[in-house]
Amino acid sequence: MIGNDIVDLQQAAKDSNWQRPRFLDKVFTKEEQKLISNSEDKHQMVWLLWSMKEAAYKVNVQQFEKRFFNPKRLVCKLFSFEKGMVSIDNESYFTSSEITEDYVYTVATLNEEKKYKTHCFKMEQTDFKLQSQFLKKQLLTTVAKIENYNIKELMIKKTEVGVPQLFNNFEKLLTSFSLTHCGRYSGFVYL
Amino acid sequence: MKKEELLAKLKTIVKPYIQDEEAYTKLSEETDFINDLKINSANLVDVILDVEDEFDIRIENDDMEKMVSVKAAMAIVNEKLAAK
């Protein structure tokens, strides 16, 4: 199982004010808040930890099919800027992040998986529906090409808890994948 | 607080964060913040903080955990108001 999350740093600065009272306390543990306050680029650290939590959450929902909103319960540990781990209850997820000036992008996996395929890209179009269509098409095109499917037979459907699943000619595929977008950036990953 | 009044207040609170206008116009108790209104999850934190400010209540993380829909949010707000 696999999950991903991207944060457009410019968009996040516009959309969210993590400096507002009580924001950090709702989202981050004391240890994580220390990481943020000790960090040279606090904005980047806030969204790096956030993307780790989100990506790990997406794997957790696939596993247990139960939604919840409590980012603080997902506890981040950083081994380096790019490598980390997120724990919740008795589960742990490995995270691998890409950090640029423009975005942070994290992929979370159950095992220390290296074989996944991931791709992020920039879009000028920021309309939510068009972005979502484009992103799905990017994923389907890649899967069709690599796994030798006819793209016309491929379809994405969401489960009741919002986990997207892939179907080929109405038959469910075991491919685990995840989609994310934020502002100008989108990304997909699949295993 | 009366259902309609609470629903109207919540509708005003979520407005700045929604990304699906159509779902917003049809907002009801059954509306899901993320799946229907496409509120990004970071902004869901803002929704919760705005709810706290508007009703002068504090929502613990255990309660916040369930707040993925309008219905759940209404239940939690009413519970907190009753405990005041």
mmCIF file of C-alpha atoms in Angstrom:
data_model
loop_
_atom_site.group_PDB
_atom_site.id
_atom_site.type_symbol
_atom_site.label_atom_id
_atom_site.label_comp_id
_atom_site.label_asym_id
_atom_site.label_seq_id
_atom_site.Cartn_x
_atom_site.Cartn_y
_atom_site.Cartn_z
ATOM 1 C CA MET A 1 0.000 0.000 0.000
ATOM 2 C CA ILE A 2 1.120 3.469 -0.796
ATOM 3 C CA GLY A 3 0.115 7.086 -0.178
ATOM 4 C CA ASN A 4 1.398 10.444 -1.332
ATOM 5 C CA ASP A 5 0.911 14.113 -0.606
ATOM 6 C CA ILE A 6 2.163 17.280 -2.221
ATOM 7 C CA VAL A 7 2.143 20.810 -0.848
ATOM 8 C CA ASP A 8 2.647 23.790 -3.123
ATOM 9 C CA LEU A 9 4.561 26.049 -0.720
ATOM 10 C CA GLN A 10 3.388 29.249 -2.364
ATOM 11 C CA GLN A 11 -0.228 28.095 -2.371
ATOM 12 C CA ALA A 12 0.018 26.955 1.248
ATOM 13 C CA ALA A 13 1.275 30.400 2.252
ATOM 14 C CA LYS A 14 -1.803 31.885 0.606
ATOM 15 C CA ASP A 15 -4.357 29.348 1.854
ATOM 16 C CA SER A 16 -3.222 28.586 5.377
ATOM 17 C CA ASN A 17 -1.820 30.579 8.195
ATOM 18 C CA TRP A 18 -0.083 28.100 10.466
ATOM 19 C CA GLN A 19 0.929 31.002 12.685
ATOM 20 C CA ARG A 20 -2.630 31.622 13.780
ATOM 21 C CA PRO A 21 -3.271 30.849 17.448
ATOM 22 C CA ARG A 22 -3.740 27.136 18.263
ATOM 23 C CA PHE A 23 -3.040 25.924 14.730
ATOM 24 C CA LEU A 24 0.263 24.200 15.502
ATOM 25 C CA ASP A 25 -1.133 22.720 18.703
ATOM 26 C CA LYS A 26 -3.995 21.049 16.855
ATOM 27 C CA VAL A 27 -1.706 19.467 14.295
ATOM 28 C CA PHE A 28 1.735 18.825 15.737
ATOM 29 C CA THR A 29 3.097 17.055 18.794
ATOM 30 C CA LYS A 30 5.442 18.880 21.161
ATOM 31 C CA GLU A 31 8.437 17.181 19.530
ATOM 32 C CA GLU A 32 7.293 18.191 16.054
ATOM 33 C CA GLN A 33 6.756 21.760 17.203
ATOM 34 C CA LYS A 34 10.339 21.731 18.442
ATOM 35 C CA LEU A 35 11.530 20.575 15.031
ATOM 36 C CA ILE A 36 9.633 23.490 13.513
ATOM 37 C CA SER A 37 10.873 26.153 15.887
ATOM 38 C CA ASN A 38 14.484 24.957 15.535
ATOM 39 C CA SER A 39 14.296 24.905 11.794
ATOM 40 C CA GLU A 40 15.810 27.527 9.531
ATOM 41 C CA ASP A 41 12.873 27.466 7.151
ATOM 42 C CA LYS A 42 9.842 27.038 9.404
ATOM 43 C CA HIS A 43 7.318 27.247 6.596
ATOM 44 C CA GLN A 44 9.027 24.403 4.768
ATOM 45 C CA MET A 45 9.256 22.286 7.931
ATOM 46 C CA VAL A 46 5.573 22.779 8.761
ATOM 47 C CA TRP A 47 4.566 21.532 5.336
ATOM 48 C CA LEU A 48 7.135 18.754 5.196
ATOM 49 C CA LEU A 49 5.738 17.279 8.419
ATOM 50 C CA TRP A 50 2.215 17.887 7.192
ATOM 51 C CA SER A 51 2.820 16.058 3.917
ATOM 52 C CA MET A 52 4.361 13.129 5.833
ATOM 53 C CA LYS A 53 1.250 12.874 8.006
ATOM 54 C CA GLU A 54 -1.090 13.119 5.037
ATOM 55 C CA ALA A 55 0.760 10.533 2.965
ATOM 56 C CA ALA A 56 0.866 8.114 5.931
ATOM 57 C CA TYR A 57 -2.819 8.749 6.643
ATOM 58 C CA LYS A 58 -3.672 7.716 3.099
ATOM 59 C CA VAL A 59 -1.984 4.350 3.645
ATOM 60 C CA ASN A 60 -3.711 3.957 7.014
ATOM 61 C CA VAL A 61 -7.149 4.531 5.451
ATOM 62 C CA GLN A 62 -6.433 1.914 2.771
ATOM 63 C CA GLN A 63 -5.467 -0.554 5.500
ATOM 64 C CA PHE A 64 -8.283 0.004 7.959
ATOM 65 C CA GLU A 65 -10.970 1.680 5.812
ATOM 66 C CA LYS A 66 -11.748 4.155 8.531
ATOM 67 C CA ARG A 67 -11.553 7.907 8.100
ATOM 68 C CA PHE A 68 -10.592 10.311 10.855
ATOM 69 C CA PHE A 69 -9.276 13.822 11.165
ATOM 70 C CA ASN A 70 -6.569 14.067 13.777
ATOM 71 C CA PRO A 71 -3.169 14.940 12.297
ATOM 72 C CA LYS A 72 -1.598 15.037 15.746
ATOM 73 C CA ARG A 73 -2.177 11.311 16.214
ATOM 74 C CA LEU A 74 0.170 10.684 13.307
ATOM 75 C CA VAL A 75 3.586 11.171 14.849
ATOM 76 C CA CYS A 76 6.534 12.089 12.631
ATOM 77 C CA LYS A 77 10.148 11.180 13.098
ATOM 78 C CA LEU A 78 12.792 12.547 10.760
ATOM 79 C CA PHE A 79 15.965 10.617 10.026
ATOM 80 C CA SER A 80 17.037 13.247 7.534
ATOM 81 C CA PHE A 81 15.115 15.864 5.561
ATOM 82 C CA GLU A 82 14.151 13.270 2.991
ATOM 83 C CA LYS A 83 13.682 10.153 5.088
ATOM 84 C CA GLY A 84 11.323 9.685 7.954
ATOM 85 C CA MET A 85 8.749 7.590 9.683
ATOM 86 C CA VAL A 86 5.192 8.240 10.755
ATOM 87 C CA SER A 87 3.569 6.233 13.521
ATOM 88 C CA ILE A 88 -0.013 5.878 14.590
ATOM 89 C CA ASP A 89 -1.157 3.420 17.252
ATOM 90 C CA ASN A 90 0.865 0.299 16.476
ATOM 91 C CA GLU A 91 1.441 1.097 12.822
ATOM 92 C CA SER A 92 4.487 2.713 11.278
ATOM 93 C CA TYR A 93 4.988 4.022 7.780
ATOM 94 C CA PHE A 94 8.164 4.844 5.943
ATOM 95 C CA THR A 95 8.273 8.213 4.283
ATOM 96 C CA SER A 96 10.422 9.565 1.541
ATOM 97 C CA SER A 97 10.190 13.246 0.696
ATOM 98 C CA GLU A 98 11.313 15.553 -2.035
ATOM 99 C CA ILE A 99 11.873 19.113 -0.929
ATOM 100 C CA THR A 100 12.298 21.967 -3.365
ATOM 101 C CA GLU A 101 11.851 25.699 -3.112
ATOM 102 C CA ASP A 102 8.417 25.339 -4.672
ATOM 103 C CA TYR A 103 6.942 22.226 -3.118
ATOM 104 C CA VAL A 104 7.342 19.358 -0.696
ATOM 105 C CA TYR A 105 6.259 15.937 -1.822
ATOM 106 C CA THR A 106 6.093 12.824 0.349
ATOM 107 C CA VAL A 107 5.482 9.174 -0.472
ATOM 108 C CA ALA A 108 4.570 6.866 2.418
ATOM 109 C CA THR A 109 4.728 3.084 2.313
ATOM 110 C CA LEU A 110 4.091 0.162 4.634
ATOM 111 C CA ASN A 111 7.473 -1.381 3.996
ATOM 112 C CA GLU A 112 10.711 0.193 3.015
ATOM 113 C CA GLU A 113 9.626 -0.031 -0.586
ATOM 114 C CA LYS A 114 11.783 1.222 -3.378
ATOM 115 C CA LYS A 115 10.009 -0.099 -6.422
ATOM 116 C CA TYR A 116 7.177 2.383 -6.664
ATOM 117 C CA LYS A 117 6.776 4.705 -9.587
ATOM 118 C CA THR A 118 6.127 8.299 -8.842
ATOM 119 C CA HIS A 119 5.838 11.439 -10.858
ATOM 120 C CA CYS A 120 5.041 15.036 -10.003
ATOM 121 C CA PHE A 121 4.353 17.829 -12.379
ATOM 122 C CA LYS A 122 3.406 21.469 -12.559
ATOM 123 C CA MET A 123 0.183 22.679 -14.114
ATOM 124 C CA GLU A 124 -0.758 26.214 -15.012
ATOM 125 C CA GLN A 125 -4.420 25.295 -14.737
ATOM 126 C CA THR A 126 -5.563 25.552 -11.128
ATOM 127 C CA ASP A 127 -9.255 24.722 -11.535
ATOM 128 C CA PHE A 128 -9.946 21.846 -9.161
ATOM 129 C CA LYS A 129 -11.960 19.660 -11.535
ATOM 130 C CA LEU A 130 -9.686 20.107 -14.541
ATOM 131 C CA GLN A 131 -6.622 19.389 -12.405
ATOM 132 C CA SER A 132 -8.184 16.251 -11.035
ATOM 133 C CA GLN A 133 -9.084 15.016 -14.542
ATOM 134 C CA PHE A 134 -5.608 15.745 -15.824
ATOM 135 C CA LEU A 135 -3.933 13.992 -12.899
ATOM 136 C CA LYS A 136 -6.065 10.859 -13.318
ATOM 137 C CA LYS A 137 -5.280 10.799 -17.014
ATOM 138 C CA GLN A 138 -1.560 11.042 -16.275
ATOM 139 C CA LEU A 139 -1.758 8.069 -13.931
ATOM 140 C CA LEU A 140 -3.877 5.969 -16.310
ATOM 141 C CA THR A 141 -1.590 6.711 -19.249
ATOM 142 C CA THR A 142 1.453 5.612 -17.282
ATOM 143 C CA VAL A 143 -0.176 2.470 -15.888
ATOM 144 C CA ALA A 144 -1.566 1.509 -19.308
ATOM 145 C CA LYS A 145 1.816 1.919 -20.921
ATOM 146 C CA ILE A 146 3.899 0.097 -18.327
ATOM 147 C CA GLU A 147 1.451 -2.694 -17.504
ATOM 148 C CA ASN A 148 0.206 -3.086 -21.055
ATOM 149 C CA TYR A 149 -3.438 -2.205 -20.589
ATOM 150 C CA ASN A 150 -5.755 -0.463 -22.981
ATOM 151 C CA ILE A 151 -6.269 2.960 -21.455
ATOM 152 C CA LYS A 152 -9.896 3.009 -22.633
ATOM 153 C CA GLU A 153 -10.632 0.036 -20.388
ATOM 154 C CA LEU A 154 -9.039 1.597 -17.321
ATOM 155 C CA MET A 155 -11.164 3.397 -14.780
ATOM 156 C CA ILE A 156 -10.718 4.931 -11.333
ATOM 157 C CA LYS A 157 -13.461 4.571 -8.752
ATOM 158 C CA LYS A 158 -13.497 5.657 -5.155
ATOM 159 C CA THR A 159 -14.545 3.435 -2.266
ATOM 160 C CA GLU A 160 -16.963 4.640 0.374
ATOM 161 C CA VAL A 161 -14.123 5.969 2.517
ATOM 162 C CA GLY A 162 -12.676 7.806 -0.468
ATOM 163 C CA VAL A 163 -9.842 5.445 -1.384
ATOM 164 C CA PRO A 164 -9.373 5.419 -5.162
ATOM 165 C CA GLN A 165 -9.186 2.024 -6.854
ATOM 166 C CA LEU A 166 -8.208 1.020 -10.337
ATOM 167 C CA PHE A 167 -10.350 -1.150 -12.592
ATOM 168 C CA ASN A 168 -9.512 -2.759 -15.915
ATOM 169 C CA ASN A 169 -12.613 -3.627 -17.894
ATOM 170 C CA PHE A 170 -14.584 -3.525 -14.604
ATOM 171 C CA GLU A 171 -12.187 -5.923 -12.920
ATOM 172 C CA LYS A 172 -10.470 -4.524 -9.843
ATOM 173 C CA LEU A 173 -6.696 -4.355 -10.099
ATOM 174 C CA LEU A 174 -4.435 -4.874 -7.129
ATOM 175 C CA THR A 175 -2.318 -1.881 -8.035
ATOM 176 C CA SER A 176 -2.029 0.379 -5.006
ATOM 177 C CA PHE A 177 -1.814 4.021 -5.946
ATOM 178 C CA SER A 178 -2.353 7.493 -4.632
ATOM 179 C CA LEU A 179 -3.067 10.897 -6.144
ATOM 180 C CA THR A 180 -2.398 14.333 -4.763
ATOM 181 C CA HIS A 181 -2.605 17.925 -5.834
ATOM 182 C CA CYS A 182 -2.105 21.314 -4.324
ATOM 183 C CA GLY A 183 -1.969 24.648 -6.083
ATOM 184 C CA ARG A 184 0.180 24.360 -9.179
ATOM 185 C CA TYR A 185 1.489 20.882 -8.419
ATOM 186 C CA SER A 186 0.173 17.357 -8.794
ATOM 187 C CA GLY A 187 1.613 13.950 -8.290
ATOM 188 C CA PHE A 188 0.810 10.281 -8.530
ATOM 189 C CA VAL A 189 2.509 7.208 -7.184
ATOM 190 C CA TYR A 190 1.795 3.554 -7.732
ATOM 191 C CA LEU A 191 3.094 0.222 -6.601
ATOM 192 C CA MET B 1 -28.930 25.901 19.229
ATOM 193 C CA LYS B 2 -31.588 25.336 16.593
ATOM 194 C CA LYS B 3 -30.599 23.113 13.697
ATOM 195 C CA GLU B 4 -31.237 25.721 11.003
ATOM 196 C CA GLU B 5 -29.336 28.394 12.872
ATOM 197 C CA LEU B 6 -26.349 26.133 13.457
ATOM 198 C CA LEU B 7 -26.363 24.923 9.865
ATOM 199 C CA ALA B 8 -26.409 28.527 8.617
ATOM 200 C CA LYS B 9 -23.481 29.459 10.847
ATOM 201 C CA LEU B 10 -21.445 26.472 9.703
ATOM 202 C CA LYS B 11 -22.230 27.315 6.109
ATOM 203 C CA THR B 12 -20.761 30.780 6.587
ATOM 204 C CA ILE B 13 -17.691 29.392 8.354
ATOM 205 C CA VAL B 14 -16.758 26.899 5.622
ATOM 206 C CA LYS B 15 -17.373 29.270 2.721
ATOM 207 C CA PRO B 16 -13.808 30.645 2.384
ATOM 208 C CA TYR B 17 -12.357 27.133 2.162
ATOM 209 C CA ILE B 18 -14.643 25.269 -0.223
ATOM 210 C CA GLN B 19 -13.490 24.225 -3.676
ATOM 211 C CA ASP B 20 -16.760 22.858 -4.995
ATOM 212 C CA GLU B 21 -19.370 25.581 -5.427
ATOM 213 C CA GLU B 22 -22.107 23.205 -6.529
ATOM 214 C CA ALA B 23 -21.797 21.031 -3.425
ATOM 215 C CA TYR B 24 -21.690 24.213 -1.341
ATOM 216 C CA THR B 25 -25.008 25.471 -2.713
ATOM 217 C CA LYS B 26 -26.573 22.139 -1.819
ATOM 218 C CA LEU B 27 -24.965 22.007 1.627
ATOM 219 C CA SER B 28 -26.937 19.916 4.097
ATOM 220 C CA GLU B 29 -26.303 17.808 7.184
ATOM 221 C CA GLU B 30 -25.142 14.996 4.923
ATOM 222 C CA THR B 31 -22.410 17.085 3.302
ATOM 223 C CA ASP B 32 -18.854 15.844 3.761
ATOM 224 C CA PHE B 33 -16.211 18.543 4.194
ATOM 225 C CA ILE B 34 -13.540 16.784 2.180
ATOM 226 C CA ASN B 35 -15.354 14.484 -0.260
ATOM 227 C CA ASP B 36 -18.121 16.930 -1.181
ATOM 228 C CA LEU B 37 -16.903 20.455 -0.497
ATOM 229 C CA LYS B 38 -13.287 19.508 -1.400
ATOM 230 C CA ILE B 39 -11.944 21.500 1.506
ATOM 231 C CA ASN B 40 -8.236 20.749 1.704
ATOM 232 C CA SER B 41 -7.285 19.060 4.929
ATOM 233 C CA ALA B 42 -5.059 21.910 6.153
ATOM 234 C CA ASN B 43 -8.059 24.200 5.823
ATOM 235 C CA LEU B 44 -10.119 21.752 7.832
ATOM 236 C CA VAL B 45 -7.922 22.820 10.750
ATOM 237 C CA ASP B 46 -9.005 26.403 10.021
ATOM 238 C CA VAL B 47 -12.651 25.348 9.930
ATOM 239 C CA ILE B 48 -12.244 23.815 13.375
ATOM 240 C CA LEU B 49 -10.450 26.882 14.762
ATOM 241 C CA ASP B 50 -13.126 29.149 13.246
ATOM 242 C CA VAL B 51 -15.839 27.007 14.815
ATOM 243 C CA GLU B 52 -14.072 27.319 18.169
ATOM 244 C CA ASP B 53 -13.913 31.097 17.822
ATOM 245 C CA GLU B 54 -17.468 31.516 16.573
ATOM 246 C CA PHE B 55 -19.057 29.489 19.378
ATOM 247 C CA ASP B 56 -16.439 30.237 22.011
ATOM 248 C CA ILE B 57 -15.752 26.566 22.631
ATOM 249 C CA ARG B 58 -12.666 24.327 22.535
ATOM 250 C CA ILE B 59 -12.649 21.128 20.540
ATOM 251 C CA GLU B 60 -10.227 18.473 21.762
ATOM 252 C CA ASN B 61 -8.427 16.336 19.228
ATOM 253 C CA ASP B 62 -10.514 13.291 20.137
ATOM 254 C CA ASP B 63 -13.659 15.185 19.140
ATOM 255 C CA MET B 64 -12.018 16.776 16.129
ATOM 256 C CA GLU B 65 -11.235 13.290 14.888
ATOM 257 C CA LYS B 66 -14.888 12.754 13.920
ATOM 258 C CA MET B 67 -15.428 16.158 12.330
ATOM 259 C CA VAL B 68 -15.377 15.142 8.689
ATOM 260 C CA SER B 69 -18.981 16.040 7.939
ATOM 261 C CA VAL B 70 -21.485 18.801 8.646
ATOM 262 C CA LYS B 71 -23.563 16.389 10.727
ATOM 263 C CA ALA B 72 -20.620 15.425 12.949
ATOM 264 C CA ALA B 73 -19.605 19.056 13.359
ATOM 265 C CA MET B 74 -23.154 20.011 14.408
ATOM 266 C CA ALA B 75 -23.261 17.218 16.983
ATOM 267 C CA ILE B 76 -19.941 18.251 18.512
ATOM 268 C CA VAL B 77 -20.814 21.954 18.634
ATOM 269 C CA ASN B 78 -24.134 21.205 20.326
ATOM 270 C CA GLU B 79 -22.472 18.903 22.816
ATOM 271 C CA LYS B 80 -19.894 21.577 23.696
ATOM 272 C CA LEU B 81 -22.521 24.315 23.948
ATOM 273 C CA ALA B 82 -24.623 22.170 26.257
ATOM 274 C CA ALA B 83 -21.607 21.557 28.507
ATOM 275 C CA LYS B 84 -20.899 25.275 28.839
#
